[in-house]
Short mmCIF file of C-alpha atoms (C1' of nucleotides) and ligand atoms in Angstrom, two decimals:
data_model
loop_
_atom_site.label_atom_id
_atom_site.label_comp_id
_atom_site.label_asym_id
_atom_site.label_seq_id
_atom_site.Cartn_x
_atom_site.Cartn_y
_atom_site.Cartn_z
CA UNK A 1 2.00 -117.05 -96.54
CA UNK A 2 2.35 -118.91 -93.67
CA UNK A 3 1.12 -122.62 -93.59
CA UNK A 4 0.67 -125.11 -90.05
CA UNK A 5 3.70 -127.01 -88.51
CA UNK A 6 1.61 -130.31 -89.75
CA UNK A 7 1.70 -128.74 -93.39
CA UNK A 8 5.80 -128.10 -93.10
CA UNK A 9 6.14 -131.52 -92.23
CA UNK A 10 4.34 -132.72 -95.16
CA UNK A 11 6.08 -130.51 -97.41
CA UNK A 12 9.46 -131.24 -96.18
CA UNK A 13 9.07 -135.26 -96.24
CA UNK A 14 7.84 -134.43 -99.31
CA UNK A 15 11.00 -132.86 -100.60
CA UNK A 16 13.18 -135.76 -98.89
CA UNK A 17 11.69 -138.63 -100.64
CA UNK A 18 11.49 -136.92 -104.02
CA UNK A 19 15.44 -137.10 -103.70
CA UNK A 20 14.72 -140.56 -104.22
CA UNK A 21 12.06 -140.80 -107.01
CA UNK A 22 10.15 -138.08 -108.44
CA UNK A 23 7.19 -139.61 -107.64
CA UNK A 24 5.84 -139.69 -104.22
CA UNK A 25 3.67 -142.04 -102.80
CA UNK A 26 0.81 -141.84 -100.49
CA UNK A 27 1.96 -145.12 -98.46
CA UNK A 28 5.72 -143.89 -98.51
CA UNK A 29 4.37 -140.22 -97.59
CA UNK A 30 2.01 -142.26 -94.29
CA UNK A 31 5.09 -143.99 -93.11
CA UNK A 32 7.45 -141.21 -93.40
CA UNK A 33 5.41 -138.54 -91.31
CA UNK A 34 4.02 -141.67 -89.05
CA UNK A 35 0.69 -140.96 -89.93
CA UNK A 36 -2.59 -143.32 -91.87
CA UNK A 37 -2.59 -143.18 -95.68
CA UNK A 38 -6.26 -141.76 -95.51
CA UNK A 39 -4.68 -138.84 -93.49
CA UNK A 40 -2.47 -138.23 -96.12
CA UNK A 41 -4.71 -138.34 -99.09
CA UNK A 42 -6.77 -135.49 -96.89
CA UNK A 43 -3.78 -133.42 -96.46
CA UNK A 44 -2.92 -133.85 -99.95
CA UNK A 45 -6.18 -132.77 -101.24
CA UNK A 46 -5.68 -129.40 -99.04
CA UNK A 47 -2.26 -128.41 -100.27
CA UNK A 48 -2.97 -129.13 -104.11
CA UNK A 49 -5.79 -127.14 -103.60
CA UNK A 50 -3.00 -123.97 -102.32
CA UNK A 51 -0.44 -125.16 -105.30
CA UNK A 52 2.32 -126.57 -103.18
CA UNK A 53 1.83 -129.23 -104.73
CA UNK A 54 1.00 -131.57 -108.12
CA UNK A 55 -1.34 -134.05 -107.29
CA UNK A 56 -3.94 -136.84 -109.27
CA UNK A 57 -5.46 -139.62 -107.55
CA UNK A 58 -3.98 -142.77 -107.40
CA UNK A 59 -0.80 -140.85 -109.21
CA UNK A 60 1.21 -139.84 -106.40
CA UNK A 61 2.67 -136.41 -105.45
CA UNK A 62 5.37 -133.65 -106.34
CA UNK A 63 6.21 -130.21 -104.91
CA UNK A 64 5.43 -127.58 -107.53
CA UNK A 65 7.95 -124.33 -107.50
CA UNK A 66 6.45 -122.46 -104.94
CA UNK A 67 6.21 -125.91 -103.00
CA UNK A 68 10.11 -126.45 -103.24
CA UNK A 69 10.38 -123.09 -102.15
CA UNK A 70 8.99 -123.60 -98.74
CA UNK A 71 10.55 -126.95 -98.42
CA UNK A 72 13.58 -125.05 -98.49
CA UNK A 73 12.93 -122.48 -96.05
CA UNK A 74 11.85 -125.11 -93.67
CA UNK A 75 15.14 -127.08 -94.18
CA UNK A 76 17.27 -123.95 -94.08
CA UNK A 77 15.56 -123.40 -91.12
CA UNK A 78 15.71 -126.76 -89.12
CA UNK A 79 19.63 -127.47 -90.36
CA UNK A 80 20.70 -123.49 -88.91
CA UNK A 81 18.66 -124.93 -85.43
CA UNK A 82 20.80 -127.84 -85.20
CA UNK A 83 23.93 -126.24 -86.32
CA UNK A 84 23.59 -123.72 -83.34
CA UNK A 85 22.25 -126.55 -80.82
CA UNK A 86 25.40 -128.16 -81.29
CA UNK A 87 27.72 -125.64 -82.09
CA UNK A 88 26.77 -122.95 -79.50
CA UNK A 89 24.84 -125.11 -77.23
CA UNK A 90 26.78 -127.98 -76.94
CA UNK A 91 24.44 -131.04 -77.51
CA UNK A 92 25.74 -134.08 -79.49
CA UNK A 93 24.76 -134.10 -82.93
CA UNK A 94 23.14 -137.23 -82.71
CA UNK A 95 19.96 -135.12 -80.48
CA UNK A 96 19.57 -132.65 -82.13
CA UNK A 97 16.87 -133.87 -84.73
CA UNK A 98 14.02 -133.99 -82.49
CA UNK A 99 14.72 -130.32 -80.77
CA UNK A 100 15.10 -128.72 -84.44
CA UNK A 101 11.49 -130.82 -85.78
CA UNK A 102 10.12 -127.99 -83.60
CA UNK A 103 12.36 -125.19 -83.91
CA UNK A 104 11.85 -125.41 -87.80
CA UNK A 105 8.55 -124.40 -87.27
CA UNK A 106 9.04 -120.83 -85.98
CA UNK A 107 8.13 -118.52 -88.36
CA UNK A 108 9.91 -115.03 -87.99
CA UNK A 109 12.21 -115.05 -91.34
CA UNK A 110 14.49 -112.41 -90.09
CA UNK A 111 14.95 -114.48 -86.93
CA UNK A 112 16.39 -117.09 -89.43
CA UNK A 113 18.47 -114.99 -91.12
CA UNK A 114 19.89 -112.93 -88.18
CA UNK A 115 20.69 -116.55 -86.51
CA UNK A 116 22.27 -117.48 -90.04
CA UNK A 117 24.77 -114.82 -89.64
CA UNK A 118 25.48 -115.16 -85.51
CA UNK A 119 26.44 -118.59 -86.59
CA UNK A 120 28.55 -117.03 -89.16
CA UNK A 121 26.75 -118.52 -92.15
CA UNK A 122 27.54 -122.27 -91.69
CA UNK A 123 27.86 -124.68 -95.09
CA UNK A 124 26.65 -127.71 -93.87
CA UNK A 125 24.52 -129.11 -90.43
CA UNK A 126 26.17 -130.87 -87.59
CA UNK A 127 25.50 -133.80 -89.63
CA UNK A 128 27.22 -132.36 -92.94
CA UNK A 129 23.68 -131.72 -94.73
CA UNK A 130 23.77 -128.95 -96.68
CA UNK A 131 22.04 -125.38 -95.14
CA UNK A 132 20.22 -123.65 -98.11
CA UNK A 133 20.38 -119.77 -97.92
CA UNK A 134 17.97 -117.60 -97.85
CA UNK A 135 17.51 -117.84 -101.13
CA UNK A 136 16.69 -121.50 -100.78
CA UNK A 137 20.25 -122.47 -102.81
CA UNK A 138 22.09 -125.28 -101.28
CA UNK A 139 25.95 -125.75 -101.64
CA UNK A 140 27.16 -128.23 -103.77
CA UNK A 141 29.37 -129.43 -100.82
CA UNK A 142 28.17 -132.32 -98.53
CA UNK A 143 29.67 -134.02 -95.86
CA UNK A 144 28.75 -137.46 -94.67
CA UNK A 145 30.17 -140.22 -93.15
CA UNK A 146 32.43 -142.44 -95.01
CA UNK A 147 29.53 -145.37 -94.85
CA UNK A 148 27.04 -143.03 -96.96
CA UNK A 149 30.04 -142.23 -99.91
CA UNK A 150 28.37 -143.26 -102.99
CA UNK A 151 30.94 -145.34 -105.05
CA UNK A 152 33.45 -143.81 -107.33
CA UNK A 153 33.23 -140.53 -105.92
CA UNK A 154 36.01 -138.63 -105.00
CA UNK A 155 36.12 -137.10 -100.91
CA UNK A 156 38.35 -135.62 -98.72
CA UNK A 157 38.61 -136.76 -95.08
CA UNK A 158 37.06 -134.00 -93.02
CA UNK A 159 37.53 -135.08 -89.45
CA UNK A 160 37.30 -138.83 -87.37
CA UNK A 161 34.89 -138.93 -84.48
CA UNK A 162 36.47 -141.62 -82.51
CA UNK A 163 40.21 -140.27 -81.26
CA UNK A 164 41.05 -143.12 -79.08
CA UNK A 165 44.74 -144.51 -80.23
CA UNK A 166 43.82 -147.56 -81.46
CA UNK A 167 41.98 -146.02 -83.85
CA UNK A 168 44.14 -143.21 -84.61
CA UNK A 169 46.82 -146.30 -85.30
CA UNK A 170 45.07 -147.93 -87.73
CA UNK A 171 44.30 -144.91 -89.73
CA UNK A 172 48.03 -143.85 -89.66
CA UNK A 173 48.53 -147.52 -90.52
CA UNK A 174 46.51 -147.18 -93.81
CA UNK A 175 47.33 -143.75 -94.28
CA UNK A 176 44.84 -142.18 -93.60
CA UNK A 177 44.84 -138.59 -91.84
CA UNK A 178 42.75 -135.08 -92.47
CA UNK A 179 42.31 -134.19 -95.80
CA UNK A 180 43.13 -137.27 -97.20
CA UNK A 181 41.62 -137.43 -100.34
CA UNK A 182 40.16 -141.04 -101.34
CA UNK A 183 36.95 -142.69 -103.22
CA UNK A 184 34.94 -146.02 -102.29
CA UNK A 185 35.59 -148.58 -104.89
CA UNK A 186 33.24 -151.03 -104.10
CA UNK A 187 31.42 -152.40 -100.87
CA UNK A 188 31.46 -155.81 -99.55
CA UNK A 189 27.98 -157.71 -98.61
CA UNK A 190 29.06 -160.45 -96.33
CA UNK A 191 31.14 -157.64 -93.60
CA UNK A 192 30.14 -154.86 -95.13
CA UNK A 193 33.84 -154.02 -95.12
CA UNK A 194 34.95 -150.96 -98.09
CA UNK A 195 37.34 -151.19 -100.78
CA UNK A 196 39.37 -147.84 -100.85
CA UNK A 197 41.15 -146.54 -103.42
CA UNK A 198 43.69 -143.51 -102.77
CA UNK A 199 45.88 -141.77 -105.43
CA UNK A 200 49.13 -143.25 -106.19
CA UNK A 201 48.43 -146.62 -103.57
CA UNK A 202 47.38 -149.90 -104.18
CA UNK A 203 43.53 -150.65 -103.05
CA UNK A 204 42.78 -151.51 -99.94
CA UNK A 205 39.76 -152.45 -97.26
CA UNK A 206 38.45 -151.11 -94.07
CA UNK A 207 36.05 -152.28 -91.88
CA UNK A 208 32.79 -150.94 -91.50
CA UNK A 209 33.27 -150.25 -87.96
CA UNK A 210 36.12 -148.03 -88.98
CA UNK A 211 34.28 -146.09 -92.17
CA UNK A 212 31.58 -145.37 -89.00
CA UNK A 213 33.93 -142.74 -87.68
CA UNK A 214 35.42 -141.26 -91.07
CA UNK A 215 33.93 -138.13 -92.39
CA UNK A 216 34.43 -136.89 -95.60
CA UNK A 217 33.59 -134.09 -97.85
CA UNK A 218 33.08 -134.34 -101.53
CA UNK A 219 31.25 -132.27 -104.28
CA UNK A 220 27.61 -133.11 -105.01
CA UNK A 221 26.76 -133.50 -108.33
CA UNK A 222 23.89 -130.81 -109.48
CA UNK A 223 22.07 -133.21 -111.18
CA UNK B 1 3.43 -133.50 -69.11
CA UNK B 2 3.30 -131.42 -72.35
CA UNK B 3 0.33 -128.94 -73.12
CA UNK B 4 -0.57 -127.19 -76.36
CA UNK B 5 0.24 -123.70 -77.23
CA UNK B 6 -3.12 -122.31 -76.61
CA UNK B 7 -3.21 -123.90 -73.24
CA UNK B 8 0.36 -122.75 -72.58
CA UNK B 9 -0.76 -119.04 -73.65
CA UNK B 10 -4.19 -119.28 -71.19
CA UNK B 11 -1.91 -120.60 -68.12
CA UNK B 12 0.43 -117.61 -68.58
CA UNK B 13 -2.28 -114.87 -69.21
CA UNK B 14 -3.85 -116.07 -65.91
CA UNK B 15 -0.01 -115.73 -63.94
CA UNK B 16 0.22 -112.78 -65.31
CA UNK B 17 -3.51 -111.18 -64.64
CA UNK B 18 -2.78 -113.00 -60.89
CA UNK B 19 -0.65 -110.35 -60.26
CA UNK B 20 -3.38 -107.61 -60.19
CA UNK B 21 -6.19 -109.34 -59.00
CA UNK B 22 -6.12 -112.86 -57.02
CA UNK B 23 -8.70 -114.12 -58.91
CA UNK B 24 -8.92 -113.77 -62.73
CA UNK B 25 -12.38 -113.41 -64.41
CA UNK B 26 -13.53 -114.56 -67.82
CA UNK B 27 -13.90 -111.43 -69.46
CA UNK B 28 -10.73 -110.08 -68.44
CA UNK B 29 -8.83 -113.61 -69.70
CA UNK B 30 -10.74 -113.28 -73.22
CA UNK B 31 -9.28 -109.43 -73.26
CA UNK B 32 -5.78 -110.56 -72.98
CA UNK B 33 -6.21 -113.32 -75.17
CA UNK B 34 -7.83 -111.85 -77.72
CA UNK B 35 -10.74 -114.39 -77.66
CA UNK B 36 -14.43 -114.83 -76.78
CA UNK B 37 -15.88 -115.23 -73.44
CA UNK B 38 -17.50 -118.44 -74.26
CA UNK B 39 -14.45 -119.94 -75.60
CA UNK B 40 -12.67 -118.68 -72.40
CA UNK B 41 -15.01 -120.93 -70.21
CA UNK B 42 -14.43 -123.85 -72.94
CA UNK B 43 -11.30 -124.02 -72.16
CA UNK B 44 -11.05 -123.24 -68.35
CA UNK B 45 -13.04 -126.87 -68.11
CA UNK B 46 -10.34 -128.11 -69.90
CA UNK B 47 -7.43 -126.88 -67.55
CA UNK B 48 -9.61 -127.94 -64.41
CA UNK B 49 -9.92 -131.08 -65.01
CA UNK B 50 -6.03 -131.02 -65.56
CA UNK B 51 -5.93 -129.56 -62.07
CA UNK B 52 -3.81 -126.68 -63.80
CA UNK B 53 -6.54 -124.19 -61.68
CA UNK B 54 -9.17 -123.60 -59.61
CA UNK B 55 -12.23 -122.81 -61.06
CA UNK B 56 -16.34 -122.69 -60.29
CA UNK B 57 -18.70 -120.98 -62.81
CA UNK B 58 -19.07 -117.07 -62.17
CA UNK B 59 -16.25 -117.30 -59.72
CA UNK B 60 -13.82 -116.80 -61.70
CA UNK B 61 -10.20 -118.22 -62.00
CA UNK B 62 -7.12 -118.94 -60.07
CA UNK B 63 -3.93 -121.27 -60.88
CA UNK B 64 -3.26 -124.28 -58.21
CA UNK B 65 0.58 -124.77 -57.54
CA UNK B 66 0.91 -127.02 -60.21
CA UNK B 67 -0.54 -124.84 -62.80
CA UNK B 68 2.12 -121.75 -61.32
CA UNK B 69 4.68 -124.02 -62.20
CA UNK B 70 3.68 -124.44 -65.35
CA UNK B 71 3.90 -120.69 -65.69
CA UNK B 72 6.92 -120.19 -64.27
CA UNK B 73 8.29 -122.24 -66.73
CA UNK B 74 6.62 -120.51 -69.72
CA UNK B 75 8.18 -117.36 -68.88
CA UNK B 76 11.42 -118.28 -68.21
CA UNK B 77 11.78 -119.36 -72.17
CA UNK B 78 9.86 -116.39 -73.03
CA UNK B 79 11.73 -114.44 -71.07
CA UNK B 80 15.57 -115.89 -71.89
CA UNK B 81 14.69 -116.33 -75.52
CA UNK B 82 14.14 -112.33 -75.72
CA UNK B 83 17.70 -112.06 -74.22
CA UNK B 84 18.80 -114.71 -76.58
CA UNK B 85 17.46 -112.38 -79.80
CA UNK B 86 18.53 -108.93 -78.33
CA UNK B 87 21.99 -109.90 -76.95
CA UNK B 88 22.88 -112.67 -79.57
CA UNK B 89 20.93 -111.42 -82.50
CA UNK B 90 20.95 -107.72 -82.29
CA UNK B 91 17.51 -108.11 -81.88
CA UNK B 92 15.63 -104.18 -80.67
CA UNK B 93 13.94 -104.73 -77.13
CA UNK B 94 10.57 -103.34 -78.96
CA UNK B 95 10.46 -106.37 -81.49
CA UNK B 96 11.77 -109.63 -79.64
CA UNK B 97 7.98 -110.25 -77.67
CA UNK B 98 6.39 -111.46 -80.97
CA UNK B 99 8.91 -114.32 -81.75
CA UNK B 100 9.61 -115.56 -78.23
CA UNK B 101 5.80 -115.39 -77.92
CA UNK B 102 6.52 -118.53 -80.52
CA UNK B 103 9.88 -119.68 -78.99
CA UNK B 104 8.43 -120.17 -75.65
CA UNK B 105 6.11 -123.07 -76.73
CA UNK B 106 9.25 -125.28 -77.43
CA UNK B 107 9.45 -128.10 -75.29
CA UNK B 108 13.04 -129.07 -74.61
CA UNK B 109 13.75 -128.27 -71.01
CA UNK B 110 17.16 -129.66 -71.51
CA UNK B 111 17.30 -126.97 -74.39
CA UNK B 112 16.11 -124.00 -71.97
CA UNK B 113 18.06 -124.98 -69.46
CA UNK B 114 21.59 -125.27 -71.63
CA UNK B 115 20.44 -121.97 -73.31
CA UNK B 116 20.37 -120.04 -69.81
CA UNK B 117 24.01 -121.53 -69.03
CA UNK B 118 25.15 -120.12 -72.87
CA UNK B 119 23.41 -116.93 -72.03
CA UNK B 120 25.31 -116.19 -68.69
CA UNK B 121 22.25 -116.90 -66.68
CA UNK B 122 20.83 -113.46 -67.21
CA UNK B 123 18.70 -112.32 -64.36
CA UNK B 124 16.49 -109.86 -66.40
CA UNK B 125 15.05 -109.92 -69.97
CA UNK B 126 15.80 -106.78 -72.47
CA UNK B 127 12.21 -105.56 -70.78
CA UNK B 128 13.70 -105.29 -66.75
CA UNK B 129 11.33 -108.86 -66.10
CA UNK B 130 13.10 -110.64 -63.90
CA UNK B 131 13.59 -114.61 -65.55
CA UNK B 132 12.65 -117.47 -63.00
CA UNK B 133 15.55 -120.06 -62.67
CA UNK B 134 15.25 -123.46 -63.63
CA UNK B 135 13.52 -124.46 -60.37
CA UNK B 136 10.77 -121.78 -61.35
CA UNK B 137 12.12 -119.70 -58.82
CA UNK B 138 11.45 -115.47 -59.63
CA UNK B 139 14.87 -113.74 -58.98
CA UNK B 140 14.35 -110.96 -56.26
CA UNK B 141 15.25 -108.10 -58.45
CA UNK B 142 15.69 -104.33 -57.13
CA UNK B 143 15.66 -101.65 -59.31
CA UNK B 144 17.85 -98.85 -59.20
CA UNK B 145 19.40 -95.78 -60.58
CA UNK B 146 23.20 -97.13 -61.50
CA UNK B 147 24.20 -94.21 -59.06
CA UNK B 148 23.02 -96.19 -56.15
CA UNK B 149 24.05 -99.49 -57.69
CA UNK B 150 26.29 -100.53 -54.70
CA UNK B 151 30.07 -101.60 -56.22
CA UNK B 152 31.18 -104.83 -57.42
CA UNK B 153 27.65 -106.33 -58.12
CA UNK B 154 26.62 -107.11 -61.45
CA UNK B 155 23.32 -105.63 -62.73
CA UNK B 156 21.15 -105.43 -66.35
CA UNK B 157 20.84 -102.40 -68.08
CA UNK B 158 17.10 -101.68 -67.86
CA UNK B 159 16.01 -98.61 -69.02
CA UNK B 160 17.38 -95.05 -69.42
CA UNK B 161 15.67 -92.00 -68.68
CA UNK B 162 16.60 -89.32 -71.36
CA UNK B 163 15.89 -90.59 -75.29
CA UNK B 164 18.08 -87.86 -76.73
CA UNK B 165 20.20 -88.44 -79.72
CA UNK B 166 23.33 -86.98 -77.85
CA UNK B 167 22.95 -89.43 -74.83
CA UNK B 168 21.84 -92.31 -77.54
CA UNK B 169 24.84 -91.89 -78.74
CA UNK B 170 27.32 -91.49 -76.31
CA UNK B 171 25.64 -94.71 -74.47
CA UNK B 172 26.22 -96.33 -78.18
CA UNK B 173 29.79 -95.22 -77.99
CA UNK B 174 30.36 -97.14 -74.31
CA UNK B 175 28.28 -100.09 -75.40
CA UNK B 176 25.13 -99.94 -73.46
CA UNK B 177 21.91 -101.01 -74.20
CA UNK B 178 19.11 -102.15 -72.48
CA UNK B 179 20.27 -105.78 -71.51
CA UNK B 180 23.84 -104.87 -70.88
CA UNK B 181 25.28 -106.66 -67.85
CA UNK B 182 27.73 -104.45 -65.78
CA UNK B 183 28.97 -103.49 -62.44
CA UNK B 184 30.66 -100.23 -61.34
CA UNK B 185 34.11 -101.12 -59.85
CA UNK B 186 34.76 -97.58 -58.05
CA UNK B 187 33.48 -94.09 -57.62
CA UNK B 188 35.79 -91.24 -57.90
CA UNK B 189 35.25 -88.67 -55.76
CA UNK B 190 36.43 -85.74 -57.07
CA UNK B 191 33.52 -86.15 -60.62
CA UNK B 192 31.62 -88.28 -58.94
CA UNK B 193 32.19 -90.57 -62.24
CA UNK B 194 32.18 -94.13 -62.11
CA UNK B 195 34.42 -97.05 -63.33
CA UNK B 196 32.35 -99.51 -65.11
CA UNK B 197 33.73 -102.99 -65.57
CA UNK B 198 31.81 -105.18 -68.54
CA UNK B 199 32.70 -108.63 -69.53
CA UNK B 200 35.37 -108.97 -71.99
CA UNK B 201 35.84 -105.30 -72.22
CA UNK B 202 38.33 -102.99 -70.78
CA UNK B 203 37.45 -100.66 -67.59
CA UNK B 204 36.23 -97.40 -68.66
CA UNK B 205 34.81 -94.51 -66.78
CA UNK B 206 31.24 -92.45 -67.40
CA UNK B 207 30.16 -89.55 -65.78
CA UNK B 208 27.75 -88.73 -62.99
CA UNK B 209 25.30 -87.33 -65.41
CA UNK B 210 25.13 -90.36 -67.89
CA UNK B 211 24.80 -92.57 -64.86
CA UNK B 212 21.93 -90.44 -63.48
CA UNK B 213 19.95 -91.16 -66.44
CA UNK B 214 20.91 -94.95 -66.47
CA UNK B 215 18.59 -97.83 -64.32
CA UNK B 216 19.68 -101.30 -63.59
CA UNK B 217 18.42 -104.48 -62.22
CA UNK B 218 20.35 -106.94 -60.08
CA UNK B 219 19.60 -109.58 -57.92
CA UNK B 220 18.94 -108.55 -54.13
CA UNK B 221 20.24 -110.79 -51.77
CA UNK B 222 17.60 -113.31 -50.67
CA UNK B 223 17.32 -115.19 -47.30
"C1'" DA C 1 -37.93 -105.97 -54.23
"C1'" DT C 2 -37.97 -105.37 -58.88
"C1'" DA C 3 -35.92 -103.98 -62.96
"C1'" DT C 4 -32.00 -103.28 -65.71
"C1'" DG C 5 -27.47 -104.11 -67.32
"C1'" DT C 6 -23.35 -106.77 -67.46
"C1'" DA C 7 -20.81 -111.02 -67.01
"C1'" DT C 8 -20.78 -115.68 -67.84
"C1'" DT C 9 -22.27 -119.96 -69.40
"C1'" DT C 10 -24.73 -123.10 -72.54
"C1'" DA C 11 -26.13 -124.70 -77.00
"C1'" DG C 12 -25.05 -125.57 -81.33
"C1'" DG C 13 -21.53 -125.03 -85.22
"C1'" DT C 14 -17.08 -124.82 -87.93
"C1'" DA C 15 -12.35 -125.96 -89.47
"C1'" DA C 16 -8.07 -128.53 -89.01
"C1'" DA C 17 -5.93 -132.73 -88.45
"C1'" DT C 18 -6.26 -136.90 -87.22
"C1'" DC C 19 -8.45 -141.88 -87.03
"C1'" DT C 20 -10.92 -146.72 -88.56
"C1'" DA C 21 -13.41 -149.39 -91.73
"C1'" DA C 22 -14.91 -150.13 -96.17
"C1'" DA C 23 -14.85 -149.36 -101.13
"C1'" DA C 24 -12.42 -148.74 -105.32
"C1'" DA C 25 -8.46 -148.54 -108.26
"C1'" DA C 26 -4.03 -150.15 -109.64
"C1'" DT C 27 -0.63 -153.63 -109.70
"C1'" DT C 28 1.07 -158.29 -109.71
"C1'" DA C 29 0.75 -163.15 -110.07
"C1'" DA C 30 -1.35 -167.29 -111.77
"C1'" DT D 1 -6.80 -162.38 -118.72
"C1'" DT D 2 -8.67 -163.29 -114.66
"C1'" DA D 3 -7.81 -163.47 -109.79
"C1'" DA D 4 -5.35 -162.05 -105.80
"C1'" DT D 5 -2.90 -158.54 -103.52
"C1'" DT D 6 -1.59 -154.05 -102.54
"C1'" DT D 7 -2.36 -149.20 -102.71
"C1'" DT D 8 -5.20 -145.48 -102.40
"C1'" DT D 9 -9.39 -143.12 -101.71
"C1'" DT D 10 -13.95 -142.33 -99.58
"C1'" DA D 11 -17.15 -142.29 -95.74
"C1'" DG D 12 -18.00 -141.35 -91.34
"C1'" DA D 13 -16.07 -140.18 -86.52
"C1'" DT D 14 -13.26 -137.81 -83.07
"C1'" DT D 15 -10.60 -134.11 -80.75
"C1'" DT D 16 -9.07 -129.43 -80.18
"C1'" DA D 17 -9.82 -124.81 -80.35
"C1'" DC D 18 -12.34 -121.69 -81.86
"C1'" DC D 19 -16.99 -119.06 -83.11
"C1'" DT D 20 -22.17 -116.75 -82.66
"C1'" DA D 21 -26.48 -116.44 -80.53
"C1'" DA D 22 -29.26 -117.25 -76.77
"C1'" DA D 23 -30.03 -118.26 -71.98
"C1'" DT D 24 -28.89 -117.57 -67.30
"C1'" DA D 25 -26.65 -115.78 -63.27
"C1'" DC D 26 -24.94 -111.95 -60.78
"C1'" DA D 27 -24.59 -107.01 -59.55
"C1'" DT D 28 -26.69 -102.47 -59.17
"C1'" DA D 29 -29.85 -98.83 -59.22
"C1'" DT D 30 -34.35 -97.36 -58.64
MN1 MN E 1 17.88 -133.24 -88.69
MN1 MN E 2 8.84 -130.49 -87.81
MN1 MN E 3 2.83 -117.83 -76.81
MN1 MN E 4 9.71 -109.35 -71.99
#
DNA sequence: ATATGTATTTAGGTAAATCTAAAAAATTAA
DNA sequence: TTAATTTTTTAGATTTACCTAAATACATAT
């Protein structure tokens, strides 16, 4: 079946905020998509009514199987769109968002999956989000910046965006290079500086401005 | 300024009925379209009052400049999104229309315009159409047999004149398809075969019969 | 010039996706 | 537990892009 760009959207913010509870709301649902709650309790009403979704006044919102499904596709699709903007096109990963809200929206599946392998079936998105395949299973692997490393979590530098050699000093300084495997221990309020703890090394801190340009790559737990 | 699909797809249908005819009439717009008469003339109102064409009831229809620039501009992604899926994707020729009729409604300029540079600014899609550059300007394109194709000028495969398996497969064999950029570098004399030079592929020769059967497209030298 | 046929427009509706304003339900605070 | 606040839904419009049926304009043939 094939369902309205406006519908994807609401399936894939959807998706995104159940990451965060199970439960989605219809105020968090209007301010995610930039739209009026009494939009959303319309659109609502239209895809529990084609079983994409669970859905009870006043109750809130959840993707049933078949809505997951197409979340997926949609993401799958929008994450291969950036990868290749960036990767083959050569725009900076930080505009590539806005292009790929549209490109997500073409429908041809075999278009997908052909550009899927051209791209030579990439892991993760420019911004080390995890591409589903075309079976809608993500990797476990994700890659984020050093700033979004939940505590306690075990990652392995992946690559530094900033090469000037002031920087490059003060990682060498604190040891840190490529594939340096490390874990947040805790994060500081007042400078939002970050405890570090490495194997075998006594803790240390960065500063936030320096955790901006880390990237790192750990395992995701399947929850 | 940015116009829906469905205006996007009426603009083009006119360009391309303009060819035939100077002035495009409401019946022959719904044809094309797929549509009914009356909703033709609902939506001509719309575009005149955008100044996108020229248009008095039972007079039928022409575009102004602006609205052929609009065009212009249409095509082009259409037509360097069906090179994109045939010489990227391993798209056929007879299947890329359908998705780039989809492709072509993405905004980005900076997108279309990054995607012709990745391409190799390809001056005809898999079809023979020439692709208007960035400007909206319509290459001149002459279309010849590759035995006239004058030496050391790059031209598109376009079409080929004899479907049989045994030339299928011996055009297979030297890597051309409809699409395929080459030149000749030299005739030999003696044959008559030619040297064919393709990008990032060694010289080799075909003979005067394959060539025969062989038509390309390349830009004629304007001004 | 009149009649006939075709092309085109008008009139009146529908469905999708939005909106504002107001009502109702749920939550939180007193 | 009642009142205040917030969240959510309902009611009623709007815009876009369609539709059918009917009216009108144009073209042509007698
Ligand atoms: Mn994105
Ligand atoms: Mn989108
Ligand atoms: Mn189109
Ligand atoms: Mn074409």
């Amino acid at each position: 079946m094939k369902y309205s760009s406006s519908k994807e959207n609401y399936i894939k913010a959807i998706f995104h905020l159940q990451q965060d509870e199970d439960v989605v709301s219809t105020n968090a649902l209007a301010k995610a998509l930039s739209t009026r709650p009494a939009s959303v309790t319309d659109m609502l009403k239209k895809l529990k009514s084609q079983k994409l979704l669970q859905y009870q006044p006043y109750k809130g919102v959840k993707l049933t199987a078949e809505g997951n499904v197409i979340a997926l596709q949609i993401i799958r699709k929008h994450r291969l769109w950036e990868y290749f903007l960036v990767e083959k096109l050569g725009f900076g990963w930080e505009e590539v968002h806005e292009i790929a809200e549209e490109l997500e929206h073409i429908s041809s599946k075999k278009l997908i999956d052909r550009l899927d392998i051209f791209l030579g079936n990439p892991k993760t998105d420019p911004h080390g989000d995890p591409i589903p395949d075309s079976q809608g299973r993500m990797p476990l692997i994700r890659q984020i910046c050093l700033l979004e490393l939940p505590e306690n979590i075990q990652a392995d530098v992946i690559s530094v965006s900033n090469q000037s050699t002031a920087m490059l000093e003060l990682l060498r300084h604190n040891h840190i290079a490529i594939g340096t495997r490390l874990e947040v221990r805790r994060r500081f309020a007042f400078d939002h500086s970050l405890e570090i703890r490495m194997p075998s090394q006594p803790f240390f801190t960065i500063s936030e401005q320096l955790a901006a340009n880390i990237y790192v790559a750990f395992e995701a737990d399947s929850k």
